[in-house]
Amino acid sequence: MKRLRQKNFISAAFILIFGLVWYLSKRSGMFADPTAEGLRSYISSFGVFGPIVYMAMFSVIPSGSVIAIAGGMAFGMLWGTVYTMIGALIGATVAFYISRFLGRSVVEKLIKGKIQKFDEGIEKGGFILILILRLIPLIPFNVVSCGAGLTKSKYTDYILSTAIGIIPGVLVFTNLGDKALNVRSSEFCLAIGILALMVIVSIFLKKRYSFDELLMRVLRKPEGVKQTIT
């Protein structure tokens, strides 16, 4: 009983903090101008605290492409990538542990009854499964995070596969933001071309493979193959 109360308390604290951050974000005017340029101005208005504000934004709204572009505009390619990665991984961590504390019955409704298949996929090859789902957004970012939190996935394996899987998208969008400061440059045209290529490849892969097909491929993995996640 004591453990259950502690679990409920921690879950409520997570949700309360997350909701408070979201509320304060809206009240602060963060989304008054939700364009990349508007978000860049908002971030820059905090001066030396800009990176902290930006990472907090991204932890609340991970995988936000417009925010990532704003990050590239505000901090450049290098630091924009670093701050975006940190913010996204914080968001992924929070979602992972919230679902682990909340329990199966609550989160299963979110992912529409697919948790059993997700469980099997994790046991057969969880690292690869999560990595692919980060590279190919067959399922929304936070749904993958919550689903992984309910499985036997180790946090270290989960966060490593997430970190690797989001690198291409982060690089593309922060690079676009960095080059957007000079839209007439050849570098900006190249950045647009890279983004277009990524979108085309993503659309093709999403049409080529469904979530169920991906799971079937993972579940057919031979038993003798060494597992990354136990």
Coordinates of C-alpha atoms in Angstrom, one line a residue:
M1 CA 0.0 0.0 0.0
K2 CA 2.8 2.4 0.9
R3 CA 4.6 1.7 -2.4
L4 CA 1.3 2.3 -4.3
R5 CA 0.9 5.7 -2.6
Q6 CA 4.4 6.6 -3.4
K7 CA 3.9 5.6 -7.0
N8 CA 0.7 7.7 -7.2
F9 CA 2.4 10.7 -5.6
I10 CA 5.4 10.6 -8.0
S11 CA 3.0 10.2 -11.0
A12 CA 0.9 13.1 -9.8
A13 CA 4.0 15.2 -9.3
F14 CA 5.3 14.4 -12.9
I15 CA 1.9 15.4 -14.4
L16 CA 1.6 18.5 -12.3
I17 CA 5.1 19.8 -13.2
F18 CA 4.6 19.0 -16.9
G19 CA 1.2 20.7 -16.8
L20 CA 2.6 23.7 -15.0
V21 CA 5.4 24.1 -17.5
W22 CA 2.9 24.0 -20.3
Y23 CA 0.6 26.5 -18.7
L24 CA 3.5 28.9 -17.9
S25 CA 4.7 28.5 -21.5
K26 CA 1.3 29.6 -22.9
R27 CA 1.0 32.5 -20.3
S28 CA 4.5 33.8 -21.1
G29 CA 3.6 34.4 -24.7
M30 CA 5.8 31.7 -26.1
F31 CA 3.2 30.8 -28.7
A32 CA 2.0 34.3 -29.4
D33 CA 3.9 34.1 -32.7
P34 CA 4.4 30.3 -33.4
T35 CA 6.6 30.8 -36.4
A36 CA 10.3 29.9 -36.4
E37 CA 11.2 33.6 -36.5
G38 CA 8.8 34.5 -33.7
L39 CA 10.1 31.6 -31.5
R40 CA 13.7 32.7 -32.2
S41 CA 12.8 36.3 -31.0
Y42 CA 11.2 34.8 -27.9
I43 CA 14.2 32.7 -27.1
S44 CA 16.6 35.5 -27.7
S45 CA 14.7 37.8 -25.3
F46 CA 16.0 35.7 -22.4
G47 CA 19.6 36.5 -23.1
V48 CA 22.0 34.1 -21.5
F49 CA 19.1 32.0 -20.2
G50 CA 17.9 31.5 -23.8
P51 CA 19.4 27.9 -24.1
I52 CA 17.6 26.9 -20.9
V53 CA 14.3 28.2 -22.1
Y54 CA 14.8 26.6 -25.4
M55 CA 15.6 23.2 -23.9
A56 CA 12.5 23.5 -21.6
M57 CA 10.4 24.3 -24.7
F58 CA 11.7 21.2 -26.5
S59 CA 11.2 18.9 -23.5
V60 CA 7.5 19.9 -23.5
I61 CA 7.1 19.6 -27.2
P62 CA 9.7 17.1 -28.4
S63 CA 10.0 16.5 -32.2
G64 CA 8.7 20.0 -32.8
S65 CA 10.2 20.8 -36.2
V66 CA 9.4 24.5 -36.1
I67 CA 11.0 24.8 -32.7
A68 CA 14.1 23.0 -34.0
I69 CA 14.3 25.5 -36.9
A70 CA 14.1 28.3 -34.4
G71 CA 16.9 26.7 -32.4
G72 CA 19.1 26.7 -35.5
M73 CA 18.3 30.3 -36.1
A74 CA 19.0 31.3 -32.5
F75 CA 22.1 29.3 -31.7
G76 CA 23.5 28.1 -35.0
M77 CA 24.1 24.6 -36.4
L78 CA 26.4 23.3 -33.6
W79 CA 24.8 24.6 -30.4
G80 CA 21.3 24.4 -31.9
T81 CA 21.8 20.7 -32.4
V82 CA 23.2 20.2 -28.9
Y83 CA 20.4 22.1 -27.2
T84 CA 17.7 20.4 -29.3
M85 CA 19.1 16.9 -28.6
I86 CA 19.2 17.7 -24.8
G87 CA 15.7 19.0 -24.8
A88 CA 14.3 16.1 -26.9
L89 CA 16.0 13.6 -24.6
I90 CA 14.6 15.2 -21.5
G91 CA 11.1 15.1 -23.0
A92 CA 11.6 11.4 -24.0
T93 CA 12.8 10.6 -20.4
V94 CA 9.9 12.3 -18.8
A95 CA 7.3 10.5 -21.0
F96 CA 9.1 7.2 -20.4
Y97 CA 9.0 7.5 -16.6
I98 CA 5.5 9.0 -16.4
S99 CA 4.2 5.9 -18.3
R100 CA 6.2 3.6 -16.1
F101 CA 4.8 5.2 -12.9
L102 CA 1.2 5.5 -14.3
G103 CA 1.0 1.9 -15.3
R104 CA -0.3 -0.2 -18.1
S105 CA -4.1 0.4 -17.9
V106 CA -3.8 4.2 -18.4
V107 CA -1.2 4.3 -21.1
E108 CA -2.6 1.4 -23.1
K109 CA -5.6 3.5 -24.0
L110 CA -3.2 6.0 -25.5
I111 CA -1.6 3.6 -27.9
K112 CA -4.9 1.9 -28.7
G113 CA -4.4 -1.7 -27.5
K114 CA -1.0 -2.3 -29.2
I115 CA 1.0 -2.6 -26.0
Q116 CA 1.0 -6.4 -26.2
K117 CA 2.6 -6.4 -29.6
F118 CA 5.0 -3.6 -28.4
D119 CA 6.0 -5.8 -25.5
E120 CA 6.8 -8.7 -27.8
G121 CA 8.8 -6.5 -30.1
I122 CA 10.8 -5.1 -27.2
E123 CA 11.7 -8.6 -25.9
K124 CA 12.8 -9.8 -29.4
G125 CA 14.7 -6.7 -30.3
G126 CA 13.8 -3.6 -28.5
F127 CA 16.8 -1.5 -29.2
I128 CA 16.3 -1.9 -33.0
L129 CA 12.6 -1.5 -32.8
I130 CA 12.8 1.8 -30.9
L131 CA 15.6 3.0 -33.2
I132 CA 13.6 2.4 -36.3
L133 CA 10.5 4.0 -34.8
R134 CA 12.6 7.1 -34.1
L135 CA 14.0 7.1 -37.6
I136 CA 10.6 6.4 -39.3
P137 CA 7.8 8.2 -37.4
L138 CA 5.2 5.4 -37.9
I139 CA 4.0 6.3 -34.4
P140 CA 4.1 9.8 -32.7
F141 CA 7.2 10.5 -30.6
N142 CA 5.6 10.5 -27.2
V143 CA 3.5 7.4 -27.9
V144 CA 6.7 5.5 -28.5
S145 CA 8.2 6.9 -25.3
C146 CA 5.1 6.0 -23.3
G147 CA 4.9 2.5 -24.8
A148 CA 8.6 1.8 -24.1
G149 CA 8.1 2.9 -20.5
L150 CA 5.6 0.1 -20.0
T151 CA 7.8 -2.6 -21.4
K152 CA 10.9 -4.4 -20.0
S153 CA 13.1 -2.0 -21.9
K154 CA 16.1 -0.7 -19.9
Y155 CA 16.2 3.0 -19.8
T156 CA 19.8 3.1 -21.0
D157 CA 19.0 1.1 -24.1
Y158 CA 15.8 3.1 -24.7
I159 CA 17.5 6.5 -24.4
L160 CA 20.5 5.5 -26.5
S161 CA 18.3 4.2 -29.4
T162 CA 16.3 7.4 -29.1
A163 CA 19.4 9.6 -29.2
I164 CA 20.7 7.9 -32.3
G165 CA 17.4 7.8 -34.0
I166 CA 16.6 11.5 -33.7
I167 CA 20.0 12.7 -34.9
P168 CA 19.1 12.9 -38.6
G169 CA 15.9 14.9 -38.0
V170 CA 17.6 17.2 -35.5
L171 CA 20.5 17.9 -37.9
V172 CA 18.2 18.6 -40.9
F173 CA 15.9 21.1 -39.0
T174 CA 18.6 22.9 -37.1
N175 CA 20.7 23.2 -40.2
L176 CA 17.7 24.7 -42.0
G177 CA 17.2 27.2 -39.3
D178 CA 20.9 28.1 -39.3
K179 CA 20.9 28.7 -43.1
A180 CA 17.5 30.5 -43.1
L181 CA 19.2 33.6 -41.9
N182 CA 20.3 34.0 -45.5
V183 CA 17.5 32.6 -47.7
R184 CA 19.3 33.7 -50.9
S185 CA 22.4 31.6 -50.2
S186 CA 23.3 28.3 -51.9
E187 CA 23.6 26.8 -48.4
F188 CA 19.9 27.5 -47.7
C189 CA 18.8 26.0 -51.0
L190 CA 20.9 22.9 -50.1
A191 CA 19.2 22.8 -46.7
I192 CA 15.8 22.9 -48.3
G193 CA 16.8 20.1 -50.7
I194 CA 18.0 17.9 -47.8
L195 CA 14.7 18.6 -45.9
A196 CA 12.7 17.7 -49.0
L197 CA 14.7 14.5 -49.5
M198 CA 14.1 13.5 -45.9
V199 CA 10.3 14.1 -46.2
I200 CA 10.2 12.1 -49.4
V201 CA 12.1 9.2 -47.9
S202 CA 10.0 9.3 -44.7
I203 CA 6.7 9.3 -46.7
F204 CA 8.0 6.4 -48.8
L205 CA 9.0 4.3 -45.8
K206 CA 5.7 5.0 -43.9
K207 CA 3.8 3.8 -47.0
R208 CA 6.1 0.8 -47.4
Y209 CA 6.1 -0.4 -43.8
S210 CA 3.2 -0.3 -41.3
F211 CA 3.7 -0.6 -37.6
D212 CA 2.3 -4.1 -37.6
E213 CA 4.6 -5.2 -40.5
L214 CA 7.6 -3.8 -38.6
L215 CA 6.7 -5.7 -35.5
M216 CA 6.3 -8.9 -37.5
R217 CA 9.8 -8.5 -38.9
V218 CA 11.2 -8.0 -35.4
L219 CA 9.2 -10.9 -33.9
R220 CA 10.6 -13.2 -36.7
K221 CA 14.1 -12.6 -35.4
P222 CA 15.8 -15.9 -34.7
E223 CA 16.0 -17.0 -31.1
G224 CA 19.7 -17.6 -31.4
V225 CA 20.5 -14.0 -32.1
K226 CA 21.9 -12.0 -29.2
Q227 CA 19.4 -9.6 -27.7
T228 CA 20.2 -6.0 -26.9
I229 CA 17.4 -5.7 -24.4
T230 CA 16.4 -8.4 -21.9

